[in-house]
CSV table of C-alpha atoms and ligand atoms in Angstrom, one decimal:
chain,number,residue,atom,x,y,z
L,1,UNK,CA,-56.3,-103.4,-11.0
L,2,UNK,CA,-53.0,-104.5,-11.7
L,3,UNK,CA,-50.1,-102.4,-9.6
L,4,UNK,CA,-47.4,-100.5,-11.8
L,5,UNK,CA,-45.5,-99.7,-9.4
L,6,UNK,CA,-45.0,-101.3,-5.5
L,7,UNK,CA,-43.2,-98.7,-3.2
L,8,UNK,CA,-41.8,-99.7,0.0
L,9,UNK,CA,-41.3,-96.8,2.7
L,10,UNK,CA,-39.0,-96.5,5.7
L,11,UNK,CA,-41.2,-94.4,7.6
L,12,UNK,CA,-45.2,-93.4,7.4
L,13,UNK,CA,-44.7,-89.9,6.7
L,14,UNK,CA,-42.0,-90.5,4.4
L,15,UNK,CA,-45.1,-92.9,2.5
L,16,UNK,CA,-47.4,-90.1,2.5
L,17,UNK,CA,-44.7,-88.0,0.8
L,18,UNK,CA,-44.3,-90.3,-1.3
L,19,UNK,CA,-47.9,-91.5,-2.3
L,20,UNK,CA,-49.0,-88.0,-2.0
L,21,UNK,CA,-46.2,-87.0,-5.0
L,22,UNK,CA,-47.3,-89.8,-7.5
L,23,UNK,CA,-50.8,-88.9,-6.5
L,24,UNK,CA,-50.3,-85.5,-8.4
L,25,UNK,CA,-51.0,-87.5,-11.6
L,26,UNK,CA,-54.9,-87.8,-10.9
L,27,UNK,CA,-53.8,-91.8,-11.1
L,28,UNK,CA,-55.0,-93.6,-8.0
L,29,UNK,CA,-52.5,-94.5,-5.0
L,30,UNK,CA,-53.3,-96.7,-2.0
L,31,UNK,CA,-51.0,-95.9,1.3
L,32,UNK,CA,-51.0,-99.8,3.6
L,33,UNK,CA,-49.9,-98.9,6.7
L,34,UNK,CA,-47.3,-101.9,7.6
L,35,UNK,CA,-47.8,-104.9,5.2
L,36,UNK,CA,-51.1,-106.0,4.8
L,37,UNK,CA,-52.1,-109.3,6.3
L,38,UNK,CA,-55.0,-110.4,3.9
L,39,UNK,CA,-53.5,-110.9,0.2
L,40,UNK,CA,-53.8,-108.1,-2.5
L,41,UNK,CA,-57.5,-107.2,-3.7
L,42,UNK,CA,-58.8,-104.1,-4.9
L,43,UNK,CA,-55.4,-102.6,-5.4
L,44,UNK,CA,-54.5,-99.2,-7.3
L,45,UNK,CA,-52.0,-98.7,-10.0
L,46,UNK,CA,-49.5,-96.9,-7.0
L,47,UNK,CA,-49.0,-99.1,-4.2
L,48,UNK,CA,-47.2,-97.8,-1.1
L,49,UNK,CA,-46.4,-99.3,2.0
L,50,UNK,CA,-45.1,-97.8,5.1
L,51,UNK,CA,-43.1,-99.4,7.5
L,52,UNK,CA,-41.2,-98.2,10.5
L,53,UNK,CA,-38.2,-99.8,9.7
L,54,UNK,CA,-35.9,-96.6,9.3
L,55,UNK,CA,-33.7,-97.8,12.8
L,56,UNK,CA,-35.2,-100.9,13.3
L,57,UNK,CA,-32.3,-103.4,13.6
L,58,UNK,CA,-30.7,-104.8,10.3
L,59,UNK,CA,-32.1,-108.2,10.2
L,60,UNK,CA,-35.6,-106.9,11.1
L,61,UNK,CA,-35.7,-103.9,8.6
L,62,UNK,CA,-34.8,-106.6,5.5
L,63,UNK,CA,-37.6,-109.5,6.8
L,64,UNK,CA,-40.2,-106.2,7.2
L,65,UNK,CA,-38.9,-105.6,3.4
L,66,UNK,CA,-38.9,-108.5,2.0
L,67,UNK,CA,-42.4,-109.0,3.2
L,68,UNK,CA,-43.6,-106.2,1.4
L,69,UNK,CA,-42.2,-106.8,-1.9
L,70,UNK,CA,-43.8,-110.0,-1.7
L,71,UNK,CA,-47.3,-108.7,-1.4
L,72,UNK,CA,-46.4,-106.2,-3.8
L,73,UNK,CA,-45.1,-108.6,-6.4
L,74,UNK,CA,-48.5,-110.7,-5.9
L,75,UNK,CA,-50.2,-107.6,-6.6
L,76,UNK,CA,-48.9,-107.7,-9.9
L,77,UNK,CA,-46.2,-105.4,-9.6
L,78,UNK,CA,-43.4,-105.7,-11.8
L,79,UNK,CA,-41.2,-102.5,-10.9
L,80,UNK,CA,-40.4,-101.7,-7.3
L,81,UNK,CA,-39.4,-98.1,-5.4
L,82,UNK,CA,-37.9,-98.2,-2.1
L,83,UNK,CA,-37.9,-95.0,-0.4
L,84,UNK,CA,-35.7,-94.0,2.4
L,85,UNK,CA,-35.3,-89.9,3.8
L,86,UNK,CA,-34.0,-87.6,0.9
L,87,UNK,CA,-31.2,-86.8,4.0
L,88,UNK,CA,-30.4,-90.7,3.6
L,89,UNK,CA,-31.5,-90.8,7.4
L,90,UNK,CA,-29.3,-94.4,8.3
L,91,UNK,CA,-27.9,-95.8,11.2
L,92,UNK,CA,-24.0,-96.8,10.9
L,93,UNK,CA,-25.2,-100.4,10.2
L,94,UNK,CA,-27.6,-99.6,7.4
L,95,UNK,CA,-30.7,-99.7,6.9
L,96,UNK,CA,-30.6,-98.2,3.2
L,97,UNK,CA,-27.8,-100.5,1.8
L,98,UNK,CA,-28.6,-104.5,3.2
L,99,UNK,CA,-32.6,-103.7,2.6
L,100,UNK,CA,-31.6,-102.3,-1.6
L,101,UNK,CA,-29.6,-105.5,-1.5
L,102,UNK,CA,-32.2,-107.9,-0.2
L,103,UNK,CA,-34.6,-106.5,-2.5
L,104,UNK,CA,-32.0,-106.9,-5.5
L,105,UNK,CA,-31.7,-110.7,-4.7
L,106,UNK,CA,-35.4,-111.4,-4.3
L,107,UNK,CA,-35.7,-109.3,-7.9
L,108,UNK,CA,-32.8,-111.4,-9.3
L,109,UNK,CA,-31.8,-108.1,-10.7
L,110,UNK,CA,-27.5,-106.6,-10.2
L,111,UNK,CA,-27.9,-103.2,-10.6
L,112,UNK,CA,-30.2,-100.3,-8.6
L,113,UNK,CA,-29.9,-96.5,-8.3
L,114,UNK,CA,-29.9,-94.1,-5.2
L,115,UNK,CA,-31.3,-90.5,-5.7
L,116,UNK,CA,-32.5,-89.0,-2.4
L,117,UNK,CA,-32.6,-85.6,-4.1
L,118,UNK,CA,-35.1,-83.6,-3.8
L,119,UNK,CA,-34.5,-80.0,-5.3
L,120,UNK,CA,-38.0,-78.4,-4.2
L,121,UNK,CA,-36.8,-78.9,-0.7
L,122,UNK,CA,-33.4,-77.8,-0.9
L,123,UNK,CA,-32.1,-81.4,-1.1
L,124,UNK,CA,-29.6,-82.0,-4.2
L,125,UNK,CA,-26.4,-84.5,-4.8
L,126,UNK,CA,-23.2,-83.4,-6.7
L,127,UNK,CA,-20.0,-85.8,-7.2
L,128,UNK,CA,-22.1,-88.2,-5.2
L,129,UNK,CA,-22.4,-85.3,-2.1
L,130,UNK,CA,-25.4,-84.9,-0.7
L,131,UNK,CA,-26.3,-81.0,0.2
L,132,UNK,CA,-29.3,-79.6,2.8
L,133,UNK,CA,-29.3,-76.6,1.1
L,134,UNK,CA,-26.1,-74.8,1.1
L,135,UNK,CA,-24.9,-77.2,3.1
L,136,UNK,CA,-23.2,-80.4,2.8
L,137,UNK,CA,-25.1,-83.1,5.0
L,138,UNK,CA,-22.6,-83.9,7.3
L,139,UNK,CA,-22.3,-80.0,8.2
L,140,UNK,CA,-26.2,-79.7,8.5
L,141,UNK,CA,-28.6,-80.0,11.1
L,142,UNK,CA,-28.3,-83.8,10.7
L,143,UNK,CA,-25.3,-83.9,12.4
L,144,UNK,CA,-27.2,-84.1,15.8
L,145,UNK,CA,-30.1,-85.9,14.6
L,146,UNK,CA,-30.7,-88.1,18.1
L,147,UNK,CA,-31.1,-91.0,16.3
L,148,UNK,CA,-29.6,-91.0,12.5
L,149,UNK,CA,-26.8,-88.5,12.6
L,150,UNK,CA,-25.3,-87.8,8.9
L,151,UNK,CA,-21.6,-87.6,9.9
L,152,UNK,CA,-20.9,-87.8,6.4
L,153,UNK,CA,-22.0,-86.4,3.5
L,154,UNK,CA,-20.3,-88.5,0.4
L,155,UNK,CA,-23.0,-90.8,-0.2
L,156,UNK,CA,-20.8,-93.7,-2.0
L,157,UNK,CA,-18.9,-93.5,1.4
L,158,UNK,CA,-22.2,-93.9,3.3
L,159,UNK,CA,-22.9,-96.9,1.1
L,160,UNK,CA,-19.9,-98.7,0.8
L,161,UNK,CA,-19.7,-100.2,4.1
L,162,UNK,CA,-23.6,-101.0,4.3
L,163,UNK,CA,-23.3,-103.4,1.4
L,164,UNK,CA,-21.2,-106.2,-0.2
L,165,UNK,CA,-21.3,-105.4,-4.1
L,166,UNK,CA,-18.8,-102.8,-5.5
L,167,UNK,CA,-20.8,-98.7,-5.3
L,168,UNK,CA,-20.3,-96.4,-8.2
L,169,UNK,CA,-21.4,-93.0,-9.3
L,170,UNK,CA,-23.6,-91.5,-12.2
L,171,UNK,CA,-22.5,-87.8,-12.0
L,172,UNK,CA,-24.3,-84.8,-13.1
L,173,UNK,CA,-22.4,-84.3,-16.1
L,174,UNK,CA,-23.6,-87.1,-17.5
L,175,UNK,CA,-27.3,-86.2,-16.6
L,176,UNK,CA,-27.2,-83.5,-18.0
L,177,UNK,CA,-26.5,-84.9,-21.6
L,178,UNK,CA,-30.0,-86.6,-20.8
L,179,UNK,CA,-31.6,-90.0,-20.6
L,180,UNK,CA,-29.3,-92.0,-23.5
L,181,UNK,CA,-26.2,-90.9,-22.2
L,182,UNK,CA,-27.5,-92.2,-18.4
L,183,UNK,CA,-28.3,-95.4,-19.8
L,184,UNK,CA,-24.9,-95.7,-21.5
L,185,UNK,CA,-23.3,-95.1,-18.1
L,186,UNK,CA,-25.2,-97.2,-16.1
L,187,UNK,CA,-24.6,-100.0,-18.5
L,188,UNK,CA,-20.7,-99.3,-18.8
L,189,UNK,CA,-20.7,-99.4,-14.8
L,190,UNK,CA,-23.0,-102.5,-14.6
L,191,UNK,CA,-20.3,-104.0,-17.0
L,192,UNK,CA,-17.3,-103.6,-14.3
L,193,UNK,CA,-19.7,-104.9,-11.9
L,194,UNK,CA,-20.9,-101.8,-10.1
L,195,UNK,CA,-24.4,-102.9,-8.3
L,196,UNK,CA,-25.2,-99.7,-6.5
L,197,UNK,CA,-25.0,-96.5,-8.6
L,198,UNK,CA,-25.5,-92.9,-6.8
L,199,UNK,CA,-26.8,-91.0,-9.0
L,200,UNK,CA,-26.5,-86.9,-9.0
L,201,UNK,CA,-29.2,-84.7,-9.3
L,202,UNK,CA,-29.5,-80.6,-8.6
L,203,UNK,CA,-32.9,-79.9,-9.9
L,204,UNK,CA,-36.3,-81.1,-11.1
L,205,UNK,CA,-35.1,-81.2,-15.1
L,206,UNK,CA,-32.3,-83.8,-13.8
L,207,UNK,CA,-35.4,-85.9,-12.1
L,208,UNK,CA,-37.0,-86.3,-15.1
L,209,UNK,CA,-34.2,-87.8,-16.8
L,210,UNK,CA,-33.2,-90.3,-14.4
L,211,UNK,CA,-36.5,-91.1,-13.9
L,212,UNK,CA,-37.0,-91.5,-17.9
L,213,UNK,CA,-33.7,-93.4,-17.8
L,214,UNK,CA,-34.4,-95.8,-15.1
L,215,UNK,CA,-38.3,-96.2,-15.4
L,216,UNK,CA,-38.0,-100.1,-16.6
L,217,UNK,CA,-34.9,-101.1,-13.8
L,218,UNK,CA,-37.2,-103.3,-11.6
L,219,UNK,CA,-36.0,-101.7,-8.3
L,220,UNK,CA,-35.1,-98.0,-7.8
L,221,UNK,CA,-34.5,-96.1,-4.7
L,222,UNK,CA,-34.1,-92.4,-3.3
L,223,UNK,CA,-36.1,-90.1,-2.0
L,224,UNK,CA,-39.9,-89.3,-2.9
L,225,UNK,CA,-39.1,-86.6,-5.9
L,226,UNK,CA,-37.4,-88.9,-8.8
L,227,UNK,CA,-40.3,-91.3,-8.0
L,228,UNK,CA,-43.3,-87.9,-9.0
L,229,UNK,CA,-42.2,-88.3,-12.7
L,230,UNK,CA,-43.0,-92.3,-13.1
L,231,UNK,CA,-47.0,-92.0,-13.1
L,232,UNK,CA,-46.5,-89.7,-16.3
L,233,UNK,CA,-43.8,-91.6,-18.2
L,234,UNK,CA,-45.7,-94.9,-17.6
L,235,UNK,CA,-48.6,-93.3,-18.8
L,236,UNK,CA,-46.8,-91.9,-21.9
L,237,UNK,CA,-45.3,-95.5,-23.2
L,238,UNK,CA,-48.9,-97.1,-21.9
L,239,UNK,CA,-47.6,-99.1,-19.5
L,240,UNK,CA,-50.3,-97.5,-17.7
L,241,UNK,CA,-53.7,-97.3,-19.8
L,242,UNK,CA,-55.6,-93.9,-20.0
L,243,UNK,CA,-58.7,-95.4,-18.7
L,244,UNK,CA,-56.1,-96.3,-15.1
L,245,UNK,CA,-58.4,-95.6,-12.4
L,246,UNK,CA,-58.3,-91.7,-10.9
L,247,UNK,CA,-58.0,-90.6,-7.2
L,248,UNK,CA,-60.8,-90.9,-5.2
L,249,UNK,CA,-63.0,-87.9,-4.1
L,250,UNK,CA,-65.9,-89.2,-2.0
L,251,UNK,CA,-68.4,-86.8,-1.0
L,252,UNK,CA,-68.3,-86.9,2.7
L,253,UNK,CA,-70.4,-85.0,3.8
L,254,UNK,CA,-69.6,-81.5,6.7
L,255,UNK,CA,-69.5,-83.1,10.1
L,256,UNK,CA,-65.7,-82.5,11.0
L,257,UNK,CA,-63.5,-82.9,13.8
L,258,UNK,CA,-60.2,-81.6,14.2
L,259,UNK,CA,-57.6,-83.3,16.7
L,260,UNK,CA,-54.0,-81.4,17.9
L,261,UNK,CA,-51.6,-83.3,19.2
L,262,UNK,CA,-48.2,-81.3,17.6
L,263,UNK,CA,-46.7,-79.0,19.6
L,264,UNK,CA,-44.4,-77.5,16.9
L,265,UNK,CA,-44.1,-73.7,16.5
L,266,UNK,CA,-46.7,-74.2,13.3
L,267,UNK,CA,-48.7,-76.1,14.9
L,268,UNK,CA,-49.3,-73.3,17.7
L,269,UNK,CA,-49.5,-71.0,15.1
L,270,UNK,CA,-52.1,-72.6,12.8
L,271,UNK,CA,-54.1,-73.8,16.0
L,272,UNK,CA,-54.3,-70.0,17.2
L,273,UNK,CA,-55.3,-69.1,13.7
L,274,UNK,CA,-58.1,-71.8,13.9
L,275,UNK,CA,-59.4,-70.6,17.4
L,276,UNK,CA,-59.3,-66.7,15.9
L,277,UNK,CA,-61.8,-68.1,13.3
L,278,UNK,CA,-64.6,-68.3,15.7
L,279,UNK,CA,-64.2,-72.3,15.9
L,280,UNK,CA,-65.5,-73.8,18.9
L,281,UNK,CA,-62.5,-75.2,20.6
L,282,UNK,CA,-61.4,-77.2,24.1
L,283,UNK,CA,-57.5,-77.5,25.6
L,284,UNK,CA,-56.3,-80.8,26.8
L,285,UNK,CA,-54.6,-80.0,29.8
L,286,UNK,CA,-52.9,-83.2,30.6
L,287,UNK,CA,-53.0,-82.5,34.8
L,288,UNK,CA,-56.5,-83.0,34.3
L,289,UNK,CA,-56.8,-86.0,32.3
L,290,UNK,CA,-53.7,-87.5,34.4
L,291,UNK,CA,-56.1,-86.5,37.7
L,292,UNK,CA,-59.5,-87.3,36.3
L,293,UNK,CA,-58.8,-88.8,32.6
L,294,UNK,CA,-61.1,-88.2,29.6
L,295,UNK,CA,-64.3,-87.9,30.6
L,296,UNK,CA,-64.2,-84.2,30.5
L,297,UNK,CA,-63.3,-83.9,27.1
L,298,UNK,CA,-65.8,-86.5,25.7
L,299,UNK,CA,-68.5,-84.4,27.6
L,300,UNK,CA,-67.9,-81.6,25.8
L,301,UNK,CA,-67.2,-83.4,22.4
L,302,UNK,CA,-70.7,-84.8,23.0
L,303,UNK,CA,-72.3,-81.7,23.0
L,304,UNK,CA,-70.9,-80.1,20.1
L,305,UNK,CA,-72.4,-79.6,17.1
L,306,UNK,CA,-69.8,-81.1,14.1
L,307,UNK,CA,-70.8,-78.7,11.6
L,308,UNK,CA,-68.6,-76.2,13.1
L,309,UNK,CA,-65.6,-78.5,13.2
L,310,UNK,CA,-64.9,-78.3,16.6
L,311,UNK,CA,-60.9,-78.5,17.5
L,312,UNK,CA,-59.5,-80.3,20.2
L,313,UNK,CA,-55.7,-79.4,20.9
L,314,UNK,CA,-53.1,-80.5,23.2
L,315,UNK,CA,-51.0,-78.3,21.4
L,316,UNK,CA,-48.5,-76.0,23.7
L,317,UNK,CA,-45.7,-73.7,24.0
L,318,UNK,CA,-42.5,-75.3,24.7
L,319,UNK,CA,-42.6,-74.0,28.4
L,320,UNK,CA,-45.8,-75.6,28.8
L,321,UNK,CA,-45.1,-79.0,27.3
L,322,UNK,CA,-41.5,-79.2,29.5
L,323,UNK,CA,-43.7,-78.5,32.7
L,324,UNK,CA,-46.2,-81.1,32.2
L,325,UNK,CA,-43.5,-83.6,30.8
L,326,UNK,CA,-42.1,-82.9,34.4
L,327,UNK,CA,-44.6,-83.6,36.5
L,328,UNK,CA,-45.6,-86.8,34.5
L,329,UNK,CA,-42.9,-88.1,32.9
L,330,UNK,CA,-42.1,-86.8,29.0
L,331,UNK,CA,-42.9,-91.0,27.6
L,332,UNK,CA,-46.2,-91.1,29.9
L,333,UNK,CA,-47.4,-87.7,29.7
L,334,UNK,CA,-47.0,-88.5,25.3
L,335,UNK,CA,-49.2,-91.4,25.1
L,336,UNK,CA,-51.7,-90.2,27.6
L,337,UNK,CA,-52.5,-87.0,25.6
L,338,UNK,CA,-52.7,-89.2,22.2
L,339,UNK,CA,-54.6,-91.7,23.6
L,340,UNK,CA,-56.7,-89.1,24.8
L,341,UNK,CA,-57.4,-87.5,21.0
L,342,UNK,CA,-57.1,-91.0,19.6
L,343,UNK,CA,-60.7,-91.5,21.7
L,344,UNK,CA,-61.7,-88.4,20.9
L,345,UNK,CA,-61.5,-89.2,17.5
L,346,UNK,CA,-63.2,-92.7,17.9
L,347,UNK,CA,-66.2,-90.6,19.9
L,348,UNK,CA,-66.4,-88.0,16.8
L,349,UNK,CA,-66.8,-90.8,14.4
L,350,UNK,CA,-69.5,-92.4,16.4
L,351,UNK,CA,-71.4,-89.2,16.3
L,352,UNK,CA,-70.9,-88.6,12.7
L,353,UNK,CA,-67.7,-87.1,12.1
L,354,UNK,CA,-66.6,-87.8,8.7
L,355,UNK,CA,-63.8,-85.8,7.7
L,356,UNK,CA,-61.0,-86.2,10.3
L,357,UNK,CA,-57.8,-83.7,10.5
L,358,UNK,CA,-55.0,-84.8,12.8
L,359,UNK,CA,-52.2,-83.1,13.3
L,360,UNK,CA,-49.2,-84.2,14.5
L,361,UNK,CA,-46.9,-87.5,13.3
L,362,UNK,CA,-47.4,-89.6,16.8
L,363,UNK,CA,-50.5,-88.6,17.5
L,364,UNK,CA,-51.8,-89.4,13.9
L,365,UNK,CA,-50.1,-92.8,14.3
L,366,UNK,CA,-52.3,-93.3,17.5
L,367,UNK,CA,-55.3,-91.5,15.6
L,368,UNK,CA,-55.3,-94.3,12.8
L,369,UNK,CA,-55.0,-97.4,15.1
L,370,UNK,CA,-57.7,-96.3,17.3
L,371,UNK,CA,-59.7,-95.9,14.2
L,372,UNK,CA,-59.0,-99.3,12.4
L,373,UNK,CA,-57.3,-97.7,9.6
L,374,UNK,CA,-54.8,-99.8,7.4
L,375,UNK,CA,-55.2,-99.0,3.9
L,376,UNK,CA,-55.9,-94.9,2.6
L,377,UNK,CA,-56.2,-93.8,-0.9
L,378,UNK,CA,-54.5,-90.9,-1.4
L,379,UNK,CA,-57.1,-87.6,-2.5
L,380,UNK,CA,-56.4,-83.6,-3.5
L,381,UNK,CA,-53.1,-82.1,-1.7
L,382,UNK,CA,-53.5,-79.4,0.9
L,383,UNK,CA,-50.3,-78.7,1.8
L,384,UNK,CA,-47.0,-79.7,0.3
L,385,UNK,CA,-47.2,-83.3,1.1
L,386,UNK,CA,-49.9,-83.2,3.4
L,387,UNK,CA,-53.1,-84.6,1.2
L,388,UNK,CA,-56.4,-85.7,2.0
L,389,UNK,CA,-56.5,-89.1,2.7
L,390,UNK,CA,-60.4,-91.5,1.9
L,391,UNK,CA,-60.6,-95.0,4.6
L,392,UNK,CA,-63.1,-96.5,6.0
L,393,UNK,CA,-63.5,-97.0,9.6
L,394,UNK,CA,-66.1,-99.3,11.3
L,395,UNK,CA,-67.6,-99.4,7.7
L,396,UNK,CA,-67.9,-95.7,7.6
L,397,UNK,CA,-66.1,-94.1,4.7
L,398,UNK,CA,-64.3,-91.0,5.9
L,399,UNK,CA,-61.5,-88.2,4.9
L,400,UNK,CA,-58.7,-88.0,7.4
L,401,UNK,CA,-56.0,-85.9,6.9
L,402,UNK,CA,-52.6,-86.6,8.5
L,403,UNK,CA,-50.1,-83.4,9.3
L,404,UNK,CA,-46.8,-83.7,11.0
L,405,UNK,CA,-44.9,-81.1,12.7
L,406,UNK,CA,-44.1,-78.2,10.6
L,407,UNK,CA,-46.0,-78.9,7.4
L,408,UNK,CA,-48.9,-76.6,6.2
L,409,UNK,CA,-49.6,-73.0,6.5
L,410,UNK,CA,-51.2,-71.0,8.9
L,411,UNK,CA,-54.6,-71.7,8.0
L,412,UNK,CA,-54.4,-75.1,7.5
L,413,UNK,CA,-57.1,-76.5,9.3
L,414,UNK,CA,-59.6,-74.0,7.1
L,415,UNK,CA,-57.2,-74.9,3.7
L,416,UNK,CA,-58.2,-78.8,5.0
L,417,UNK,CA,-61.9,-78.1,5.1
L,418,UNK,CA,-62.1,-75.8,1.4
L,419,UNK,CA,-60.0,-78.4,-0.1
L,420,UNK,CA,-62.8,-80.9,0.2
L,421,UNK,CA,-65.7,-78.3,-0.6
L,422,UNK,CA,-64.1,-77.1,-4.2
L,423,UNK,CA,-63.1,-81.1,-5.0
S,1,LIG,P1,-45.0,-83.6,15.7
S,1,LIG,O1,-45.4,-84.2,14.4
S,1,LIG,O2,-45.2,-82.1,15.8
S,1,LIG,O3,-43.7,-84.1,16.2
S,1,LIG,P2,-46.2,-85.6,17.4
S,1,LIG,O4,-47.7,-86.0,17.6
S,1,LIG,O5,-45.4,-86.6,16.6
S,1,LIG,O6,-46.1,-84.2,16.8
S,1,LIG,O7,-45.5,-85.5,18.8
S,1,LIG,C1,-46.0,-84.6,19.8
S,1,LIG,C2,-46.0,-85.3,21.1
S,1,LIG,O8,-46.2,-84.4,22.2
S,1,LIG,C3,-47.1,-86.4,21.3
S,1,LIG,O9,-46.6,-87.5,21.9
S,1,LIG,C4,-48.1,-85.7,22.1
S,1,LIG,O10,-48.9,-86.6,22.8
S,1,LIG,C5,-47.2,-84.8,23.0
S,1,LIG,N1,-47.9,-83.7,23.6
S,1,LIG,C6,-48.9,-83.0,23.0
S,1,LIG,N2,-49.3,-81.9,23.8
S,1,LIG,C7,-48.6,-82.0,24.9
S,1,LIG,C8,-48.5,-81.2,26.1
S,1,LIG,N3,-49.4,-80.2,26.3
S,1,LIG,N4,-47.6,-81.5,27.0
S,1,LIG,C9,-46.8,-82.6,26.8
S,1,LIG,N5,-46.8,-83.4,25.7
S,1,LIG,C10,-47.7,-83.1,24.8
């Protein structure tokens, strides 16, 4: 069917945020992971695309862009969402401002919007100032983020050097007084010849209204949350028909396996909760596999019985992971243990595993190219932007759930597994 809406991401877990959010609706969302080399068929109403474009160089981040909206626009797309970190994660170069501006020129449109907030998450903008919380950006733990640090929290200011077209502001005042009055402002700054507009926002009501205001501007941008509102306004005016096709929920069948590659305090929290279940489960220890490799592992693996959803974790305390990362090397020991689950995950398919939960962001970026996957449609929501996810992998339909770092509660890897049996 005919995309509504193309969205471009910086990062892969900032597309599953994304396509997880407009998936809320019940309408169906497809997540490409980097863009798709065959031309559009079988697309949903949502399209995202991830790219990892968030430090990429200039130059690179615009031609990975600009790719995108092109297969987007032959999907039928006629609107467009880039999405960047709702802490406007950029390097001092850009990326936010030249790609919004390449995208404007390929549109042929002179005026676009930037709304990282996101209120649920603590993340709101006031006089064009973006806060983490209580705190202003630039005061936050984004100061020392080793590769984006947010030295600055005045977005405008952030802006203004990345692009060549004069930045204005939208401020909550006139939010408040609702959709019109946006409307009015954008047009009376898009009449002095203000291309980029930041645009305030505190809480969820003031989504909605920027959302409503800007639904027909061929390219928005922000952060995941103003995007949630779109799939029920476009419903609401019929740009998208009732009949639009829902989420998928394929029955999968039991066989499970779960892979841990995180070693974030949840992480070692929800994999102890998991083991205290009864689960069967096996440690990676990576002097092993670096001694005698994997064929431990996949011996056990082999002799499981996937019913129980056997785990397999790498997952360590901080102690741990800083010895090993000593002896081997932090880069070397890293890819060895997700190549390691990435097999193991291959092996599980193979003997029937057909619901997959990863966790960790690397590793499930090693999980999905081991397993083929480029395209997901996005299912039910386990966690705050961690949903199930439907692919097929050596022709095998199967659920695979992605979870990085933090996200998810204690029992997440039991929430993954009764999300599917009440669907
Ligand atoms: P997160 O989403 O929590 O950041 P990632 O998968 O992105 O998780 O990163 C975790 C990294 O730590 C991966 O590269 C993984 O291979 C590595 N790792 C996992 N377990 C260990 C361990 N026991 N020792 C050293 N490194 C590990």
């Amino acid at each position: 069917m005919t995309t509504v809406l193309g969205c471009i991401a910086d990062d892969f877990t900032g597309a599953t945020d994304l396509a997880g959010l407009l998936a809320r609706s019940g309408v169906r969302v497809s997540l490409r992971i980097g863009v798709p080399i065959e031309p559009p068929s079988g697309t949903s109403p949502f399209e995202v695309i991830a790219l990892k474009s968030r430090t990429a160089p200039v130059a690179e981040a615009v031609a990975q862009t600009r790719a995108a909206l092109a297969w987007l626009q032959h999907a039928g797309a006629q609107r467009f969402f880039w999405k960047y970190c709702s802490t406007f994660d950029c390097t001092d170069e850009g990326n936010i401002g030249p790609v919004a501006e390449a995208l404007m020129a390929d549109l042929g449109t002179d005026q676009t919007i930037y709304c990282p907030a996101f209120p649920e998450n603590g993340r709101s903008i006031f006089m064009g100032n973006l806060f983490v919380g209580q705190q202003p950006l630039a005061e936050s733990p984004m100061k020392d983020h080793p590769l984006t640090p947010m030295r600055d929290s005045n977005l405008m200011r952030l802006l203004t050097p990345q692009v060549t077209r004069p930045v204005g502001l939208a401020n909550r005042l006139v939010v408040a007084q609702g959709a019109l009055a946006l409307r009015a402002r954008l047009e009376e700054l898009k009449a002095d010849g203000v291309a980029h507009v930041v645009v305030d926002a505190v809480a969820d009501e003031d989504l909605y209204i920027i959302a409503e205001a800007c639904r027909d501007m061929p390219l928005m941008t922000g952060g995941s949350a103003v995007a949630m509102p779109l799939p029920a306004l476009y419903l609401a005016d019929g740009t998208l028909s009732a009949d639009a096709p829902k989420g998928p929920s394929p029955d999968v069948g039991k066989s499970t396996i779960v892979l841990s590659g995180s070693c974030s305090a949840m992480t070692n929290t929800q994999v102890a909760t998991y083991i205290a279940t009864g689960a069967p489960a096996y440690q990676l220890d990576p002097m092993d596999i670096a001694k005698a490799g994997t064929s431990g592992v996949l011996a056990w693996l082999a002799a499981q019985d996937l019913t129980k959803a056997p785990l397999i974790y790498a997952t360590a305390d901080p102690s741990s992971v800083k010895a090993a990362q000593k002896v081997l090397g932090t880069a070397a020991v890293g890819e060895m243990i997700e190549h390691t689950l990435a097999a193991c995950a291959v092996a599980a398919r193979d003997a029937g595993a057909r619901r997959i939960i990863v966790a960790g962001g690397e590793t499930s970026g090693a999980v999905t190219k081991a397993l083929g996957v480029t395209q997901l449609d996005i299912g039910a929501e386990i966690a705050p932007g961690v949903p199930w996810t439907f692919c097929i992998s050596d022709g095998k339909q199967i659920a695979l759930t992605l979870k990085s770092g933090n996200f998810g509660a204690e029992t997440f890897f039991t929430d993954a597994q009764e999300k599917l049996e009440t669907l």
